Tab-separated table of C-alpha atoms in Angstrom:
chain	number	residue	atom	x	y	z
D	266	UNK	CA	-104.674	64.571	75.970
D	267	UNK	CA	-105.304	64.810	79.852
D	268	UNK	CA	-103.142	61.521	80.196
D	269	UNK	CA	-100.051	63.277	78.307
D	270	UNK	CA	-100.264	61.279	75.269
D	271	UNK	CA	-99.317	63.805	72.480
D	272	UNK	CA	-98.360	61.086	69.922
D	273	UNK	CA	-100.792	57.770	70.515
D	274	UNK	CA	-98.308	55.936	68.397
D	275	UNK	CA	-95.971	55.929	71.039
D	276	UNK	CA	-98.413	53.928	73.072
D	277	UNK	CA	-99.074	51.836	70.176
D	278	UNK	CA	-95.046	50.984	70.266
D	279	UNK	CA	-94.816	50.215	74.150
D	280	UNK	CA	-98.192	48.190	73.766
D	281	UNK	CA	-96.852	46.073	70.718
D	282	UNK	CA	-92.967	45.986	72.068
D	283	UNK	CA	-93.848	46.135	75.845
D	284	UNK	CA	-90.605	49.046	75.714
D	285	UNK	CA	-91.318	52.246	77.026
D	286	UNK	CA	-90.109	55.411	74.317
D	287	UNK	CA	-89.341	59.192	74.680
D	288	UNK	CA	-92.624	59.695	73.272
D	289	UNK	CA	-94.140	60.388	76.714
D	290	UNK	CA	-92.901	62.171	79.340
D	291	UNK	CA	-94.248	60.353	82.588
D	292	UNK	CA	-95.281	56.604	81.587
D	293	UNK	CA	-96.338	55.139	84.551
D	294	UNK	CA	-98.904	58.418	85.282
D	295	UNK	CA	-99.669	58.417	81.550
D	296	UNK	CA	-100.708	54.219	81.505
D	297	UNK	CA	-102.636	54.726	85.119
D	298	UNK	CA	-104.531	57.286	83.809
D	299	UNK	CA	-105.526	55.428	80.499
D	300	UNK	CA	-106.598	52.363	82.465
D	301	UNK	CA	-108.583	54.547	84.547
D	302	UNK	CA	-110.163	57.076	81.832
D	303	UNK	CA	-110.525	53.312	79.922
D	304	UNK	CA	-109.962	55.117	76.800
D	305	UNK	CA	-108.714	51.910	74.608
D	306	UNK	CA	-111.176	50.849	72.292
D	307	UNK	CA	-113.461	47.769	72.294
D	308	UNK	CA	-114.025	45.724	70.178
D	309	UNK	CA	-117.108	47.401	68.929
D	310	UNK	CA	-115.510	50.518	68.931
D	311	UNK	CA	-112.544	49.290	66.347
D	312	UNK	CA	-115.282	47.845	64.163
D	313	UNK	CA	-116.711	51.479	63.724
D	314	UNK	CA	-112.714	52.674	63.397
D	315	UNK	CA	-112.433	50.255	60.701
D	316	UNK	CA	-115.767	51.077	58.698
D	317	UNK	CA	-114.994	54.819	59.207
D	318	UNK	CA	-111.562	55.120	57.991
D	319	UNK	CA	-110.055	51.643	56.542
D	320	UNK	CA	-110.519	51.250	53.098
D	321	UNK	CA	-112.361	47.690	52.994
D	322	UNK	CA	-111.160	46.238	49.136
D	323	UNK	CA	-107.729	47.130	49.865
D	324	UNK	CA	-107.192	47.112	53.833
D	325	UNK	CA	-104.953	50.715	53.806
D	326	UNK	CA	-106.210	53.779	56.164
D	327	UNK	CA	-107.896	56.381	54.055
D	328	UNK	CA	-104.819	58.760	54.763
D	329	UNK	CA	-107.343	61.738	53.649
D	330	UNK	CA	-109.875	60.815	56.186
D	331	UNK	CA	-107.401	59.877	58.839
D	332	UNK	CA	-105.798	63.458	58.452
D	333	UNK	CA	-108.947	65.113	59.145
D	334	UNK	CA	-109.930	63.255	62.155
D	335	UNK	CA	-110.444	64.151	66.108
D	336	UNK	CA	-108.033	63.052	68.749
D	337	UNK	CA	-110.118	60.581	69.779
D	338	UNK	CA	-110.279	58.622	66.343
D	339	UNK	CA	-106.327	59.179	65.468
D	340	UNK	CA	-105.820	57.507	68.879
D	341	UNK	CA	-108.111	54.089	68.136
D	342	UNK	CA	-106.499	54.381	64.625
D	343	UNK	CA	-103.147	54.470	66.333
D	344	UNK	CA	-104.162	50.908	68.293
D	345	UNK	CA	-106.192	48.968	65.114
D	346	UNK	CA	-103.420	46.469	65.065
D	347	UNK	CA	-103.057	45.851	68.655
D	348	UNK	CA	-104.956	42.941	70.615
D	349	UNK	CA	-106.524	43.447	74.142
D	350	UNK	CA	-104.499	47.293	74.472
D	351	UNK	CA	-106.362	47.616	77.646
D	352	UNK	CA	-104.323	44.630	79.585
D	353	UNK	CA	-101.039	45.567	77.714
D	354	UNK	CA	-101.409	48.928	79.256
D	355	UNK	CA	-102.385	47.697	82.650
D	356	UNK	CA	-99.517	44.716	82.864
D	357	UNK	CA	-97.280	47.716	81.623
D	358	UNK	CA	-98.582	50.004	84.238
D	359	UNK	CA	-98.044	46.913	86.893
D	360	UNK	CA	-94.571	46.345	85.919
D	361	UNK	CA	-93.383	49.880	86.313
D	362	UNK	CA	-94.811	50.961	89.393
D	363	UNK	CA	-94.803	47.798	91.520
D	364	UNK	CA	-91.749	47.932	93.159
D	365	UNK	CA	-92.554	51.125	95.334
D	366	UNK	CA	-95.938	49.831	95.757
D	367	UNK	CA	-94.235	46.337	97.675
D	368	UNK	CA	-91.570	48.508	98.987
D	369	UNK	CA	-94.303	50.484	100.834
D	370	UNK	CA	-96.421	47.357	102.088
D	371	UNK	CA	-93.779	45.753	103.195
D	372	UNK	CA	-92.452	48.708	105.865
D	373	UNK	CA	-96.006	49.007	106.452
D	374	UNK	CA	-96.274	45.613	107.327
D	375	UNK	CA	-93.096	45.621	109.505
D	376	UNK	CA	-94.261	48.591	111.427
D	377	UNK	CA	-97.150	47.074	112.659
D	378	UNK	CA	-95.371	44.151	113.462
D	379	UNK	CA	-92.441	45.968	115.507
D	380	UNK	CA	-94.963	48.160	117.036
D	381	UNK	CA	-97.440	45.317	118.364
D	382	UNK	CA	-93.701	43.460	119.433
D	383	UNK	CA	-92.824	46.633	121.558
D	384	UNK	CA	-96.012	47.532	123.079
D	385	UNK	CA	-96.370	43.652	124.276
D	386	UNK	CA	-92.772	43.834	125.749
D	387	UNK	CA	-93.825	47.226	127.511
D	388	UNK	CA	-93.140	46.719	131.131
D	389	UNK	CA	-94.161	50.654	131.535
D	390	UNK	CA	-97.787	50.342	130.170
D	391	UNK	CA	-98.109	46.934	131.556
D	392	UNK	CA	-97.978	48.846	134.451
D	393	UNK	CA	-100.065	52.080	133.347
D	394	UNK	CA	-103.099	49.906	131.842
D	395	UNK	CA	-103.162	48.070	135.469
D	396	UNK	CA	-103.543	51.351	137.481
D	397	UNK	CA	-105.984	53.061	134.395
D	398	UNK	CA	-108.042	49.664	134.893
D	399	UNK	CA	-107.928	49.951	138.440
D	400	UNK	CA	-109.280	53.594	138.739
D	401	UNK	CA	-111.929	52.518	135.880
D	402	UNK	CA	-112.853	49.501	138.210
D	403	UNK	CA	-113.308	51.539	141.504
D	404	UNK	CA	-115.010	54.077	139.416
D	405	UNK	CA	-117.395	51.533	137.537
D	406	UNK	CA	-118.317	49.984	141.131
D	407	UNK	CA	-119.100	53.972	142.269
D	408	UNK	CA	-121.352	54.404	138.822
D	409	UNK	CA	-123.135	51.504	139.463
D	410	UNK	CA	-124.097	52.287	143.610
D	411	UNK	CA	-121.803	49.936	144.991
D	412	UNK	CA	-119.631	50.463	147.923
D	413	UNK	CA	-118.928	54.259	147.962
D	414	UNK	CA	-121.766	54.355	146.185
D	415	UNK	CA	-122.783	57.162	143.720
D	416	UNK	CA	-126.884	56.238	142.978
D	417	UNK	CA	-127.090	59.681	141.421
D	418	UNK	CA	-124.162	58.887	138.523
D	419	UNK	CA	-124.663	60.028	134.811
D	420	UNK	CA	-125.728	57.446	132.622
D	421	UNK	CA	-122.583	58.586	130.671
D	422	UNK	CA	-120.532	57.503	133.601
D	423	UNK	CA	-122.389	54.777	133.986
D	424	UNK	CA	-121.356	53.768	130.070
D	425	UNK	CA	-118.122	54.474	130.429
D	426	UNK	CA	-116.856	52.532	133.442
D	427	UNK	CA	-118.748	49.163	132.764
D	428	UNK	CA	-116.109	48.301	130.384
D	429	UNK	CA	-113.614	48.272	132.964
D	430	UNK	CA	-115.327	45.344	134.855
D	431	UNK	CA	-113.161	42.458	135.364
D	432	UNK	CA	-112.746	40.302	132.518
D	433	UNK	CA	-113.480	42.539	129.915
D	434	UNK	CA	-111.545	43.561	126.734
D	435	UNK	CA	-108.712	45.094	128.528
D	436	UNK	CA	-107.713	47.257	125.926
D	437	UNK	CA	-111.190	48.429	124.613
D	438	UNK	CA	-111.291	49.886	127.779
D	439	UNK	CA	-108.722	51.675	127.784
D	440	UNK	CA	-109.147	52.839	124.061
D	441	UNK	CA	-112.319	54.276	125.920
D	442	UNK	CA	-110.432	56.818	127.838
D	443	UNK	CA	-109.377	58.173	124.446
D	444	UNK	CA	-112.957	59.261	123.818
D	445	UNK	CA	-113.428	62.599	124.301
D	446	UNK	CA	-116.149	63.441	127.244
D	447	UNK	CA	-116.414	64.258	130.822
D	448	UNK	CA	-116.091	60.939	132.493
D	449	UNK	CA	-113.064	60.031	130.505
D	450	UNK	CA	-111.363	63.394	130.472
D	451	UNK	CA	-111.651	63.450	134.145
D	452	UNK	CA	-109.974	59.856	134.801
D	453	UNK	CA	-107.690	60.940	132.489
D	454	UNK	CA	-106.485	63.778	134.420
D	455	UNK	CA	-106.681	61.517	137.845
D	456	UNK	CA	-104.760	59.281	136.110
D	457	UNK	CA	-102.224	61.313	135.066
D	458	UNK	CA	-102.020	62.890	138.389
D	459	UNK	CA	-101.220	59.468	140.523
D	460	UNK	CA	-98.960	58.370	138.017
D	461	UNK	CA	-96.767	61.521	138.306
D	462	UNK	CA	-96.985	61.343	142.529
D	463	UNK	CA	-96.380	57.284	142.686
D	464	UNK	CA	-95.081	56.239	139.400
D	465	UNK	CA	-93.244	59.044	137.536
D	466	UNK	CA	-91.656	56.695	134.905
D	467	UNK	CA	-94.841	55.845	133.819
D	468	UNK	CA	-94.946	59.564	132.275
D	469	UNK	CA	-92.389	58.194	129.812
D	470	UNK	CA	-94.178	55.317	128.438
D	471	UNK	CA	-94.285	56.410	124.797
D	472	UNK	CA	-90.564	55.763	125.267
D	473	UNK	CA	-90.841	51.960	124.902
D	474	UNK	CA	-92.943	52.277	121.853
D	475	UNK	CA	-92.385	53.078	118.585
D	476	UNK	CA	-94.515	55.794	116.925
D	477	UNK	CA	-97.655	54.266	116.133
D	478	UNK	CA	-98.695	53.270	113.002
D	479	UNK	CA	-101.118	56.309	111.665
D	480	UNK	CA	-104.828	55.130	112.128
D	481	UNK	CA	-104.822	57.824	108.652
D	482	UNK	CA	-102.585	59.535	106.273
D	483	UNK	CA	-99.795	57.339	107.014
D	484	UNK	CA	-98.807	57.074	103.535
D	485	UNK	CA	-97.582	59.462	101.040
D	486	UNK	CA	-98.824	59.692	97.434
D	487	UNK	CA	-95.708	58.487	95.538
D	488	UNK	CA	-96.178	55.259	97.852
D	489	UNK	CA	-99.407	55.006	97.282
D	490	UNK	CA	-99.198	54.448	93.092
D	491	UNK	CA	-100.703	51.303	91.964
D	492	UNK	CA	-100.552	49.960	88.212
D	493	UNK	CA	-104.207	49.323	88.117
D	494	UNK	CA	-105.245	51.712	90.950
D	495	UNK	CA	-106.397	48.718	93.034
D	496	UNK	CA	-105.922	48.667	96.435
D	497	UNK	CA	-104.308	52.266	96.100
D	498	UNK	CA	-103.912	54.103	99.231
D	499	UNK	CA	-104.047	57.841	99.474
D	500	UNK	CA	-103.057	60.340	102.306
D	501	UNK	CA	-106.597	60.233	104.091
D	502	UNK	CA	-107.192	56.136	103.544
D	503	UNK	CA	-106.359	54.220	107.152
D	504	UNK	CA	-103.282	52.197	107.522
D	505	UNK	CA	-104.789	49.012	108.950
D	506	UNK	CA	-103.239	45.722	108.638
D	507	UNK	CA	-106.918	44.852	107.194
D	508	UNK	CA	-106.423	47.021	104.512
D	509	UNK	CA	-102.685	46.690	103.857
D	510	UNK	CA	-103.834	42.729	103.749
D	511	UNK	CA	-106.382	43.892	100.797
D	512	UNK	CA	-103.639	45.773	98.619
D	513	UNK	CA	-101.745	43.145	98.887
D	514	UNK	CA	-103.869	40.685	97.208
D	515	UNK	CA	-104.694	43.398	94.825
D	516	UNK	CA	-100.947	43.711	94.100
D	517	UNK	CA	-100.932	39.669	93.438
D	518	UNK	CA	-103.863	40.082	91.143
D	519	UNK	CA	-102.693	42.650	89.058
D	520	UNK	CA	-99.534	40.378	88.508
D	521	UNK	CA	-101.566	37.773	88.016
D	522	UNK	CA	-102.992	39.720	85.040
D	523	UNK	CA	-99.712	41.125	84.025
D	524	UNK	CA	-98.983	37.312	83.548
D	525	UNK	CA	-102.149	36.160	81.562
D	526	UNK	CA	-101.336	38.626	79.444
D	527	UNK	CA	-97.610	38.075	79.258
D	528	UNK	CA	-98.957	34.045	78.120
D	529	UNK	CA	-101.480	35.408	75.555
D	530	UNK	CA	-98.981	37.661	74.134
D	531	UNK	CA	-96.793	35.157	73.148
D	532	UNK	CA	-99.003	32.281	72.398
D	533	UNK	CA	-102.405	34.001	70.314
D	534	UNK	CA	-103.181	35.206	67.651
D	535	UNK	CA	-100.989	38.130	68.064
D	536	UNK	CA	-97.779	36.249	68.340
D	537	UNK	CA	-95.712	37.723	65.562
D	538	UNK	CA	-95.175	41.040	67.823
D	539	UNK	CA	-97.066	39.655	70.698
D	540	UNK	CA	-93.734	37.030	71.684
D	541	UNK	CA	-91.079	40.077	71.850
D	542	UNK	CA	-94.186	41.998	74.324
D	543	UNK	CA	-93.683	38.841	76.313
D	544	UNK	CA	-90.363	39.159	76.813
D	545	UNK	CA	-90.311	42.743	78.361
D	546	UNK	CA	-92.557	40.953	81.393
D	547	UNK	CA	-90.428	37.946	81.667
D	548	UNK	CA	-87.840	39.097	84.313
D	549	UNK	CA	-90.512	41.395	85.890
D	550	UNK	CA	-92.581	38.696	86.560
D	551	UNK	CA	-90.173	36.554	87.835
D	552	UNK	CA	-88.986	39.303	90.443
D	553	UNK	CA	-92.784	40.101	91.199
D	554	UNK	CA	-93.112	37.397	92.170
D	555	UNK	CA	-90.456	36.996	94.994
D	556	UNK	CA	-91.306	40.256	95.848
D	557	UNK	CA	-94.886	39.206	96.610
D	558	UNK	CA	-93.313	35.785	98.390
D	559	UNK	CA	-91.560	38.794	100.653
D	560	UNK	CA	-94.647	40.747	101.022
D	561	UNK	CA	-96.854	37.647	102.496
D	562	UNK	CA	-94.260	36.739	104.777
D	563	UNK	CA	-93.951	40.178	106.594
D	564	UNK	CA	-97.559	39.904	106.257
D	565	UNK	CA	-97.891	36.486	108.678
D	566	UNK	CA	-95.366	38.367	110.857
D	567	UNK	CA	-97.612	41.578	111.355
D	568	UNK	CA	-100.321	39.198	111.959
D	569	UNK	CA	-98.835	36.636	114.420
D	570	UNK	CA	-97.677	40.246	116.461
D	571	UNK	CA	-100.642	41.779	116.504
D	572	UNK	CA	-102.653	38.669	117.742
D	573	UNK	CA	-100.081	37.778	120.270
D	574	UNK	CA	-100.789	41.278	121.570
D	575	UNK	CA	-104.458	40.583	121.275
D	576	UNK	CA	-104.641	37.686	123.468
D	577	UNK	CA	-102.116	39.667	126.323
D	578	UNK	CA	-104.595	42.572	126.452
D	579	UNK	CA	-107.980	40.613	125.157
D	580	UNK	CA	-110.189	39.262	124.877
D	581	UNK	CA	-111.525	40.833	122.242
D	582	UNK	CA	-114.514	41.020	120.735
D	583	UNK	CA	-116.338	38.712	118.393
D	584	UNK	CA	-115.196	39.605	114.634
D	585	UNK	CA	-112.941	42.301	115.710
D	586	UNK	CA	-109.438	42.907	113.242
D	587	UNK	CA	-106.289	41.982	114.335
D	588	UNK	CA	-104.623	45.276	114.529
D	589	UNK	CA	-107.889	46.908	116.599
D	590	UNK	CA	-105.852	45.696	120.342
D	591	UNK	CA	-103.178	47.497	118.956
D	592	UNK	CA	-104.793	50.751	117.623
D	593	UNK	CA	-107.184	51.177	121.105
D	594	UNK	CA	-103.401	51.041	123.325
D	595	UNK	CA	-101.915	53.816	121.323
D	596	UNK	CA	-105.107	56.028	121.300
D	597	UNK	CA	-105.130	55.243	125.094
D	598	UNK	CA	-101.412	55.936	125.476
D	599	UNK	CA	-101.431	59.246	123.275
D	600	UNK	CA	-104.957	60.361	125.307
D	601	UNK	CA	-102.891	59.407	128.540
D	602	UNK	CA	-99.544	61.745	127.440
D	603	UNK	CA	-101.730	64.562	126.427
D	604	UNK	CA	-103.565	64.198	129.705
D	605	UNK	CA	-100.394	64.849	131.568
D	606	UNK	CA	-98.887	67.256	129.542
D	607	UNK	CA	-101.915	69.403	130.320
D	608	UNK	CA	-102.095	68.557	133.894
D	609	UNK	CA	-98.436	69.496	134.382
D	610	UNK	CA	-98.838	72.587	132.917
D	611	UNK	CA	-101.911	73.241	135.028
D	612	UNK	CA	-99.525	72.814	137.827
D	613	UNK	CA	-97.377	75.000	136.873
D	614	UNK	CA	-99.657	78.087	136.184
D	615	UNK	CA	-100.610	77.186	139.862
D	616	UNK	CA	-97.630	77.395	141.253
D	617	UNK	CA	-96.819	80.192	139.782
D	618	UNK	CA	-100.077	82.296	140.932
D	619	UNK	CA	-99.009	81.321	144.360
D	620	UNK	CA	-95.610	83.174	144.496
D	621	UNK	CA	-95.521	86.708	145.060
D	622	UNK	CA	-96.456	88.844	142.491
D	623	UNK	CA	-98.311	85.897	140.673
């Protein structure tokens, strides 16, 4: 009932035909949610259907008994002559909701790839992640005593700017200055305040980049629908080529399924209706599956970006994901704009308490 089935034999018809009827309002919702609830019956649970309400001399439904029974039972009546009901409904379920699903991993895919492209071909933050380095440097060397010496630094200082010594992961560094705290709010600001005296055009870095895929929510829901519910991704999951890497191989698999059933339909024991269920996956397979050939290839695209972009601004560390060069630059770069936005308007309020009447 919660799934919107209000007569269970029109999911006995799309489960033995593979077509979809006006007997239910939303299917693809309807089939997700029985796969999920796993409501169809096993095999142990249509024996019990079978002893409970199917007369055993002649074979026929007591019609008596079947009137008088629960939801539940009229449902599993509903399904006694269908085989394996549970991967009917989920290759069903695949075929009508995978092509948003690809659509939506595929421009995920190609943003990551066009925004690691961009942010590699950057001259601007080429040029703002050698002066933010710089300033860490000088300020690492001051942490740790050296010339202009600071014995007295906070070990949070002291933290911070030792990632900025020479050789380093370029980038985690700079994805450092995107943690909140004293050290890194104050280079921050310093920063932002030599780049708008020497370098102005720096202030307009975010210019040369696209906006960066969301670290979360980057999805909406109706993106996120997935036959099966594997590898679904909802409006607080991250948007990491990691992850969009594991939906897609859940994607494959639940073709894969959609197939093996699609090949036991036709060819077991449930071939007299089980060939024409065969037929309504025939042409969806054979799309799926050029779709998923798509899919992988903007796949090794995002991935050859985001490593080329990895090696410019690396190394990085041992075991780290791909897309983690390119996340730490666009924290850095959005910590960097909001930096001096806030310094400019600090500038301004000054400037203003200075004139007359301030």
């Amino acid at each position: 009932n919660a799934a919107g089935v209000g007569d269970a034999s029109a999911v006995r018809d799309a489960l033995l035909t593979g077509a979809l009827g006006a007997g239910v309002a939303d299917w693809p919702k309807t089939l997700r949610e029985l796969c999920d609830a796993r409501v169809f019956p096993s095999a142990v649970d249509l024996v019990a259907i079978r002893q409970a309400y199917v007369d055993a001399d002649t074979g026929a439904v007591r019609k008596a008994r079947a009137d008088a029974a629960g939801a539940a039972d009229r449902f599993f009546l509903a399904l006694l002559e269908v085989r394996r009901p549970a991967e009917k409904a989920r290759a069903l379920a695949t075929r009508e909701t995978f092509a948003p699903v690809l659509d939506a991993l595929v421009g995920d895919l190609d943003a990551v790839a066009r925004a690691a492209t961009r942010a590699a071909a950057s001259e601007r933050l080429d040029r703002l992640a050698e002066i933010a380095l710089a300033l860490g440097d000088i300020l690492r060397k001051e942490a740790e005593g050296g010339e202009g010496g600071s014995p007295n630094a906070k070990k949070e200082d002291a933290e911070t700017y030792a990632r900025f010594a020479p050789g380093g992961w370029r980038a985690g560094a700079l994805a450092r200055l995107a943690a909140p705290s004293a050290s890194t709010g104050n280079l921050l600001r310093h920063l932002a305040k030599t780049v708008a005296a020497k370098s102005p055009d720096l202030l307009r870095v975010g210019e040369e980049l696209p906006e960066a895929p969301r670290a979360k929510g980057s999805l909406s829901r109706e993106r996120a629908e997935a036959g099966t519910r594997r590898g679904e991704r909802g409006d607080d999951d991250d948007a990491s080529l990691a992850l969009a890497s594991a939906r897609l191989a859940d994607l494959a698999a639940a073709v894969d399924g959609a197939a093996r059933e699609a090949e036991a339909s036709a060819t077991g024991k449930d071939a007299a209706y089980g060939k024409k269920f065969a037929r309504s996956l025939e042409l969806f397979l054979e799309q799926a599956r050029a779709g998923l050939r798509r899919a992988r290839a903007a796949e090794a695209q995002a991935r050859e970006a985001t490593e080329a972009l990895s090696e410019k601004f690396g190394p990085a560390p041992p075991g780290a994901a791909p897309e983690e060069t390119l996340e730490a630059l666009f924290s850095f770069v959005r910590a960097f704009e909001t930096a001096a936005a806030e310094t400019a308007a600090a500038k301004r309020a000054r400037e203003r308490a200075k004139r007359p009447g301030g």
